CSV table of C-alpha atoms and ligand atoms in Angstrom, one decimal:
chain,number,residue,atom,x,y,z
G,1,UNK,CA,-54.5,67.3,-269.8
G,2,UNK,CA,-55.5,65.1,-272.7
G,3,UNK,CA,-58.8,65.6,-274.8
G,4,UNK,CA,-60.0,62.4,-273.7
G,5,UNK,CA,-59.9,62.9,-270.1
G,6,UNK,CA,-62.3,66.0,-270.4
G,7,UNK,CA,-64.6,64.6,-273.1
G,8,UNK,CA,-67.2,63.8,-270.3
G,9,UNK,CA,-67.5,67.8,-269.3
G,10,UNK,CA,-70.7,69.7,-270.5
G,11,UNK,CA,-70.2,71.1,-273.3
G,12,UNK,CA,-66.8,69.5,-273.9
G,13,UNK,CA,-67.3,68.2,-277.1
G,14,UNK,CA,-69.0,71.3,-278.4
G,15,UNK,CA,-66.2,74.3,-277.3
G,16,UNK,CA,-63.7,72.1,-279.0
G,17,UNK,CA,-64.8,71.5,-282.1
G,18,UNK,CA,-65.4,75.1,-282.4
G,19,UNK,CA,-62.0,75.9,-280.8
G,20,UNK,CA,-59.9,73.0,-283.0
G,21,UNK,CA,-62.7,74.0,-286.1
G,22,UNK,CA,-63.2,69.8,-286.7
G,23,UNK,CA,-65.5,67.9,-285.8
G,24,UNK,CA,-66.7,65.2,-283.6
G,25,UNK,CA,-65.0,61.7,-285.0
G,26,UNK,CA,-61.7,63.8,-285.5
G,27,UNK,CA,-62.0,64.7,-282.1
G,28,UNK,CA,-62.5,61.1,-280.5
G,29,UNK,CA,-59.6,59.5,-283.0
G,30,UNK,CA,-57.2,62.4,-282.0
G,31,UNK,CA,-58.6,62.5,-278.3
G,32,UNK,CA,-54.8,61.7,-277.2
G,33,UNK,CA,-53.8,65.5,-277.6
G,34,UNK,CA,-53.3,68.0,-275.5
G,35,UNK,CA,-56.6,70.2,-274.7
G,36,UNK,CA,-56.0,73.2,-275.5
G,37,UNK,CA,-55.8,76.4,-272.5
G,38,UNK,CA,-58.5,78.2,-274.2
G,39,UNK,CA,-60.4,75.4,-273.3
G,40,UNK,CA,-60.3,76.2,-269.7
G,41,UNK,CA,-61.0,79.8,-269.7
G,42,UNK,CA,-64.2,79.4,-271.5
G,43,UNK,CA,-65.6,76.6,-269.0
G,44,UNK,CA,-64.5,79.4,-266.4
G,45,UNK,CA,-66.3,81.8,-268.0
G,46,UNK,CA,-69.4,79.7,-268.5
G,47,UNK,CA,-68.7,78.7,-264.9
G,48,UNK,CA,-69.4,81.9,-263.9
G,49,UNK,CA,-72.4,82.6,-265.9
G,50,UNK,CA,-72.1,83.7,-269.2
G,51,UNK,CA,-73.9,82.2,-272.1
G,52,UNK,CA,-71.9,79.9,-274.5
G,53,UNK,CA,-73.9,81.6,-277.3
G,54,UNK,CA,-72.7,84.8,-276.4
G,55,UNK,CA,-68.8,83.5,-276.7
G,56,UNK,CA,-69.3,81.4,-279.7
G,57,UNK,CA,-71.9,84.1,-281.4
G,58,UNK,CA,-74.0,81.1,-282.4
G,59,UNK,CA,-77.8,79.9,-281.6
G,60,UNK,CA,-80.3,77.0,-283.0
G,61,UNK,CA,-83.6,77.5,-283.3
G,62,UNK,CA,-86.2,76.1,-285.5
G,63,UNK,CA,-82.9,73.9,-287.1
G,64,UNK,CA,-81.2,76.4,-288.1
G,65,UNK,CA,-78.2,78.2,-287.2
G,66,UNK,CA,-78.6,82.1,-286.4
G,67,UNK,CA,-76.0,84.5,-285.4
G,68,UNK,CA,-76.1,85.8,-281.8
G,69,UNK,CA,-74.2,88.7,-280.1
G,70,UNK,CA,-74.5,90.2,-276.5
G,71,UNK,CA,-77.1,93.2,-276.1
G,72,UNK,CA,-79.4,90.7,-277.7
G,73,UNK,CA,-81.8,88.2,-276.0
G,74,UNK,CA,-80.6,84.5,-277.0
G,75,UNK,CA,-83.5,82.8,-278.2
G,76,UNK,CA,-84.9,80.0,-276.0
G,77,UNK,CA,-86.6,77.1,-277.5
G,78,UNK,CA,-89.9,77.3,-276.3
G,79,UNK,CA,-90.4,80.5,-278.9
G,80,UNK,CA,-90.2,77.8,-281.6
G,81,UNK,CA,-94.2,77.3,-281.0
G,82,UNK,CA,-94.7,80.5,-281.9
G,83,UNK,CA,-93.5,80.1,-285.2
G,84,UNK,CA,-95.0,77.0,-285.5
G,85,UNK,CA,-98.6,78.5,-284.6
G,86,UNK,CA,-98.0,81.4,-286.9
G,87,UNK,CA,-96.9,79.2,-290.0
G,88,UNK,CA,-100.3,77.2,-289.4
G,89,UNK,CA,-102.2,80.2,-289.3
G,90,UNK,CA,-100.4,81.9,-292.2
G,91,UNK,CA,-101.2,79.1,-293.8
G,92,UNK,CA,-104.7,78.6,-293.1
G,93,UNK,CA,-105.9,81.8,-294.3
G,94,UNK,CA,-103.8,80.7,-297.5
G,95,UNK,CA,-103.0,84.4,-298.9
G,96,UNK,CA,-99.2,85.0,-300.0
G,97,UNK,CA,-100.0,88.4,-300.1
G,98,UNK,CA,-100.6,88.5,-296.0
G,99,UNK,CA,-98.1,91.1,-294.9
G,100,UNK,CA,-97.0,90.3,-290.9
G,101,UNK,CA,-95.2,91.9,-288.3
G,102,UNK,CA,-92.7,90.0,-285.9
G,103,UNK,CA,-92.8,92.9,-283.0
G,104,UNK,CA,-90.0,92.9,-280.5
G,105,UNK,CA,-88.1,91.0,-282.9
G,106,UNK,CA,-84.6,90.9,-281.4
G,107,UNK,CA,-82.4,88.3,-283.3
G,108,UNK,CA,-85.1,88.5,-286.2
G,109,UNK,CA,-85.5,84.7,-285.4
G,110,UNK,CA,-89.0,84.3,-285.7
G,111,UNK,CA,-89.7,87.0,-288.4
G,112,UNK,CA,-87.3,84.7,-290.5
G,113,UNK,CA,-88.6,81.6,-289.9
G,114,UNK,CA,-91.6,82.7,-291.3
G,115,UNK,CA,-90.5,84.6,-294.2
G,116,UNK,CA,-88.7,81.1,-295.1
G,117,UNK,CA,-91.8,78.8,-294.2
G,118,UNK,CA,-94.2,81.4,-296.3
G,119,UNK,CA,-94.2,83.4,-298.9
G,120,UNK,CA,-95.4,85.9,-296.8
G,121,UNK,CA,-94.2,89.8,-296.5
G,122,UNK,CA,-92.4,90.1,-293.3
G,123,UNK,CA,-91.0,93.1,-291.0
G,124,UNK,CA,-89.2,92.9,-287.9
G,125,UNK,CA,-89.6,95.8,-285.6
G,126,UNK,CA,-87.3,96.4,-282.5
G,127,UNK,CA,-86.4,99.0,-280.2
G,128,UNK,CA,-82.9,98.5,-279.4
G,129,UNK,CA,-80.4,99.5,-282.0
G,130,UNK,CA,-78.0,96.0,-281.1
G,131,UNK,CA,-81.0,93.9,-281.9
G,132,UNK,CA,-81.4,95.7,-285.1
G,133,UNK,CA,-78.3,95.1,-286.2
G,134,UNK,CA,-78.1,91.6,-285.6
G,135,UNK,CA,-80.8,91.3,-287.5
G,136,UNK,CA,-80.2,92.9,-290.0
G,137,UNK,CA,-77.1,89.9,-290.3
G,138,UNK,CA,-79.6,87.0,-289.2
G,139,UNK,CA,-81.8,88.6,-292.5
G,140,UNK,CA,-78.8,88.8,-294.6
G,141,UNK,CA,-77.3,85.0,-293.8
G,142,UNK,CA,-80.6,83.7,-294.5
G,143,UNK,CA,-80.9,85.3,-297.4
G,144,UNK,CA,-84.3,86.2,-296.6
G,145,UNK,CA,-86.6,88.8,-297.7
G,146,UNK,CA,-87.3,90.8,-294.1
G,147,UNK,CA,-87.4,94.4,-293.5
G,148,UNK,CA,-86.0,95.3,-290.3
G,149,UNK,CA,-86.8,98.3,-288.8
G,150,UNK,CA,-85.9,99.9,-285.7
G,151,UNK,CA,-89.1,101.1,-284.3
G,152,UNK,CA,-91.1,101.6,-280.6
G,153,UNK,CA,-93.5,98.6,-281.2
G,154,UNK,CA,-95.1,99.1,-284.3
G,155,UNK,CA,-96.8,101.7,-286.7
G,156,UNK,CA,-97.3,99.2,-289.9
G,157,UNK,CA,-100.4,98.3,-291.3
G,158,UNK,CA,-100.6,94.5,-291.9
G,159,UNK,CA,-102.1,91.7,-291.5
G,160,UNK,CA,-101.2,89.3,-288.7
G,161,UNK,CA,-99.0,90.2,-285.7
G,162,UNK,CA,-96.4,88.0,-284.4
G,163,UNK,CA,-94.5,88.8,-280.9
G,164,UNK,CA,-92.6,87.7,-278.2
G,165,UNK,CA,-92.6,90.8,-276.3
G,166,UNK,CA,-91.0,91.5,-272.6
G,167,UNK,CA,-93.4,89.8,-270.0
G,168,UNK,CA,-91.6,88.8,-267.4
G,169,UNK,CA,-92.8,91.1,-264.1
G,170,UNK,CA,-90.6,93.7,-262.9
G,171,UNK,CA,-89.7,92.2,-259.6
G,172,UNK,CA,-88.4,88.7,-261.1
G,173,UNK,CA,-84.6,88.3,-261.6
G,174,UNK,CA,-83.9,87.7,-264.7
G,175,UNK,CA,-81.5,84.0,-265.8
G,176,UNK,CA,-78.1,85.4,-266.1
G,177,UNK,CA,-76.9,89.0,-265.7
G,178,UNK,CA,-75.5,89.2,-269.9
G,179,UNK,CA,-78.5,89.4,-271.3
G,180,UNK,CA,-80.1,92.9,-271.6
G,181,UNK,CA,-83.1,93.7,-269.0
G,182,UNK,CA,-84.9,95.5,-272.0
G,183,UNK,CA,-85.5,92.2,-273.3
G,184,UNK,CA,-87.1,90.9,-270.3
G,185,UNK,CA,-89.0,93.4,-267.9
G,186,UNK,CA,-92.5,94.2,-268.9
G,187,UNK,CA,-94.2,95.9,-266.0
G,188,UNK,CA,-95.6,95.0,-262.2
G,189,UNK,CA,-97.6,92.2,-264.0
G,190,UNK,CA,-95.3,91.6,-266.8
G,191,UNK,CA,-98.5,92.4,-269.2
G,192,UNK,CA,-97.4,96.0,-270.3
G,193,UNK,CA,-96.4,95.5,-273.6
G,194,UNK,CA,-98.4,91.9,-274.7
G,195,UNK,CA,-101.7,94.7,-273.8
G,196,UNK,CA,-99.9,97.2,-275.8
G,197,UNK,CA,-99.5,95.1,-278.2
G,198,UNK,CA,-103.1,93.8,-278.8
G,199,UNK,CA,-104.6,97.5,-278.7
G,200,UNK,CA,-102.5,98.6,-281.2
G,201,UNK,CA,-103.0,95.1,-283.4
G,202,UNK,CA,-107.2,95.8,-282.7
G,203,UNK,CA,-106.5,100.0,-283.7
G,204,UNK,CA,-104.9,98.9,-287.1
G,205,UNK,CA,-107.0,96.7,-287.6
G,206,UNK,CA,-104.9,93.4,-288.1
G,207,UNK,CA,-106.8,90.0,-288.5
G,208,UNK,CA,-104.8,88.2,-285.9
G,209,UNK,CA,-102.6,88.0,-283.5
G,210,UNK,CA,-99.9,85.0,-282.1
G,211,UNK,CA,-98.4,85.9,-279.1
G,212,UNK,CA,-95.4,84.5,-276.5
G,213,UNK,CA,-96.6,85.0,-273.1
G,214,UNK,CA,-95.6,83.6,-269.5
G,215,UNK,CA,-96.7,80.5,-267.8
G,216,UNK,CA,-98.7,81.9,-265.2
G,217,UNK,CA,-100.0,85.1,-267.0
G,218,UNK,CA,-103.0,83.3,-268.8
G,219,UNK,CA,-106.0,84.2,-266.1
G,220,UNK,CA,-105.1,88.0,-266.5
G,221,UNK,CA,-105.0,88.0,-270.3
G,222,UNK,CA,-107.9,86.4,-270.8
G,223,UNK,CA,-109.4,88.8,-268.3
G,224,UNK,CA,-108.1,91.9,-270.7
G,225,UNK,CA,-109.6,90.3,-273.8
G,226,UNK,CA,-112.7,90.4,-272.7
G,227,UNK,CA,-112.9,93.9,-270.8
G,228,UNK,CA,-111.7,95.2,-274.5
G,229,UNK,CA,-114.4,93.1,-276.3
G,230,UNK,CA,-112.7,90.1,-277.8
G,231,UNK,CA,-114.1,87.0,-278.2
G,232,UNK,CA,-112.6,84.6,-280.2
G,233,UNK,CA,-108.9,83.5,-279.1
G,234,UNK,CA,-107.0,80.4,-277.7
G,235,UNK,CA,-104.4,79.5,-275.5
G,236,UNK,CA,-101.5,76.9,-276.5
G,237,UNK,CA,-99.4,75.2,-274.7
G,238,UNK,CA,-96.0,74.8,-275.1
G,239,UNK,CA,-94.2,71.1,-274.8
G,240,UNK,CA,-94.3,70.9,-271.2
G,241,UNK,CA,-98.0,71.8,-271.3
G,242,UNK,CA,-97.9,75.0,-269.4
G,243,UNK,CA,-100.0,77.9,-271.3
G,244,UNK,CA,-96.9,79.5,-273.1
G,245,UNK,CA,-98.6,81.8,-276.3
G,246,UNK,CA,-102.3,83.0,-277.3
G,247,UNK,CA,-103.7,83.2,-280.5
G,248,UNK,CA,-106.4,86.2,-281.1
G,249,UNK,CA,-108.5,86.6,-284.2
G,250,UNK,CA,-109.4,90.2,-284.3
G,251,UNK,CA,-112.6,90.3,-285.8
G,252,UNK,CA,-115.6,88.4,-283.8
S,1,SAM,C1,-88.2,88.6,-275.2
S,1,SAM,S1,-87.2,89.5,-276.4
S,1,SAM,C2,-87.7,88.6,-277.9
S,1,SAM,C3,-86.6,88.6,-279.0
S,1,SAM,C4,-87.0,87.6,-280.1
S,1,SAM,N1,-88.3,87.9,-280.7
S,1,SAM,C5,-86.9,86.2,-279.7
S,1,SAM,O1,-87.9,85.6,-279.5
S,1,SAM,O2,-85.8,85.7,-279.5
S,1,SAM,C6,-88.0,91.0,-276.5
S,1,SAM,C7,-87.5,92.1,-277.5
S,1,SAM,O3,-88.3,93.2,-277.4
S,1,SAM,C8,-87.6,94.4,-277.6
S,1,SAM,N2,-88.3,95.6,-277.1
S,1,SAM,C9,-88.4,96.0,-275.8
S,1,SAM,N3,-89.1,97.1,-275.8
S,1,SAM,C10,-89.6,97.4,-277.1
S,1,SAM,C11,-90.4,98.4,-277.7
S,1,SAM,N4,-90.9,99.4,-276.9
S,1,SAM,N5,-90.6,98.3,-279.0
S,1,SAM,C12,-90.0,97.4,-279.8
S,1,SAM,N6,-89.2,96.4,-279.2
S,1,SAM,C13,-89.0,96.4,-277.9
S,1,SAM,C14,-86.2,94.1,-276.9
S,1,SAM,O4,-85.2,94.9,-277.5
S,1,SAM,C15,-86.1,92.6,-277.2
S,1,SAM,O5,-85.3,92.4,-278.4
């Protein structure tokens, strides 16, 4: 089969580019070759379920490119906002020597966006030894100044607290079978860890808090802020308009 005849596939122009390492005009002036078989398994395999990130070890987010490996929750787009709420914030209270904490960091995605938006300390803190480690390679290619440290949520005294933690309830299904469940399950409501989370933030003391939760989960939190005696927080949306993150200041 010749390239031209599957240039109109999802993903088509994308897996071979990678596969033939040129890029798109070479591919449409030469798109009288032969595609190559590789070609094939990986729409198979994509077919069948698995993540193009996973087999390319590749993810954008916030316009850059991050590596990506399986064990590790690919970040989804709808995170960006969180960054974006945390740079504001960052940069409202205008102190570089702010140190913040990107719990549950997985890829280390948001903790670096920060750290290259800011001038910021940040630490990524994770659970799961994989996540760590690509990290720890996301920190590295970025050439970013980010400790990462493997961790059960967090024990750091800082500032502000960044997270998008588990919060999906126990008995969803999750969107493909790759990706690991500890990066998805957090309890019957989903709320374990985002209330966790926000008592350990309001123990240590932290000024604020931005964090990722689900759609439908904003009645319940609101409902926990206020049985623990906080006050002054708001909901965001994310570009759809459904309530995707919260943003806490600590002290009333
Ligand atoms: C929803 S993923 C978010 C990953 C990343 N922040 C992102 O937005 O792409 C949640 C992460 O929480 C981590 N995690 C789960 N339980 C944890 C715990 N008790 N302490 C620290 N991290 C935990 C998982 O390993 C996973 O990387």
């Amino acid at each position: 089969m010749k390239i031209k005849e599957v240039l109109n596939q999802k993903n088509a122009i994308y897996i071979l580019t990678k596969l033939l390492n040129k890029d798109k005009t070479w591919l449409f002036l030469n798109d009288d070759l032969e595609v190559p078989k590789k070609y094939f398994e990986i729409q198979e395999k994509i077919k069948e379920g698995y993540p193009i990130e996973y087999l390319f070890k590749e993810v954008f987010f916030y316009g850059d490119r991050f590596y990506i490996d399986e064990g590790v929750l690919i970040p989804r787009d709808d995170t960006e906002i969180i960054v974006e709420r945390a740079i504001n914030l960052i940069n409202k209270i205008g102190n570089s020597k702010l140190k913040v904490v990107d719990c549950c960091s997985g890829s280390g995605v948001i903790a670096i966006e920060i750290a290259k938006h800011t001038k910021v300390k940040v630490i990524a803190t994770d659970i799961s030894d994989k996540a760590i480690e690509v990290a720890k390679i996301n920190v590295k290619m970025h050439k970013v100044d980010v400790e990462v440290k493997k961790c059960d949520l967090f024990d750091i005294k800082a500032d502000i607290l960044v997270a998008n933690p588990p919060y999906v309830e126990n008995s969803w299904k999750k969107p493909n079978r790759f990706e690991p469940d500890i990066a998805f399950f957090g309890g019957e409501d989903g709320l374990d860890f985002v209330k966790k989370i926000i008592l350990k933030a309001k123990d240590l003391n932290y000024k604020a808090c931005v964090i990722e939760i689900g759609f439908n989960q904003k009645k319940s939190v609101d409902k926990f802020l206020k049985t623990i005696g906080i006050k002054n927080y708001e909901f965001f949306n994310d570009l759809a308009g459904n309530v995707r993150g919260v943003e806490i200041l600590m002290k009333n």
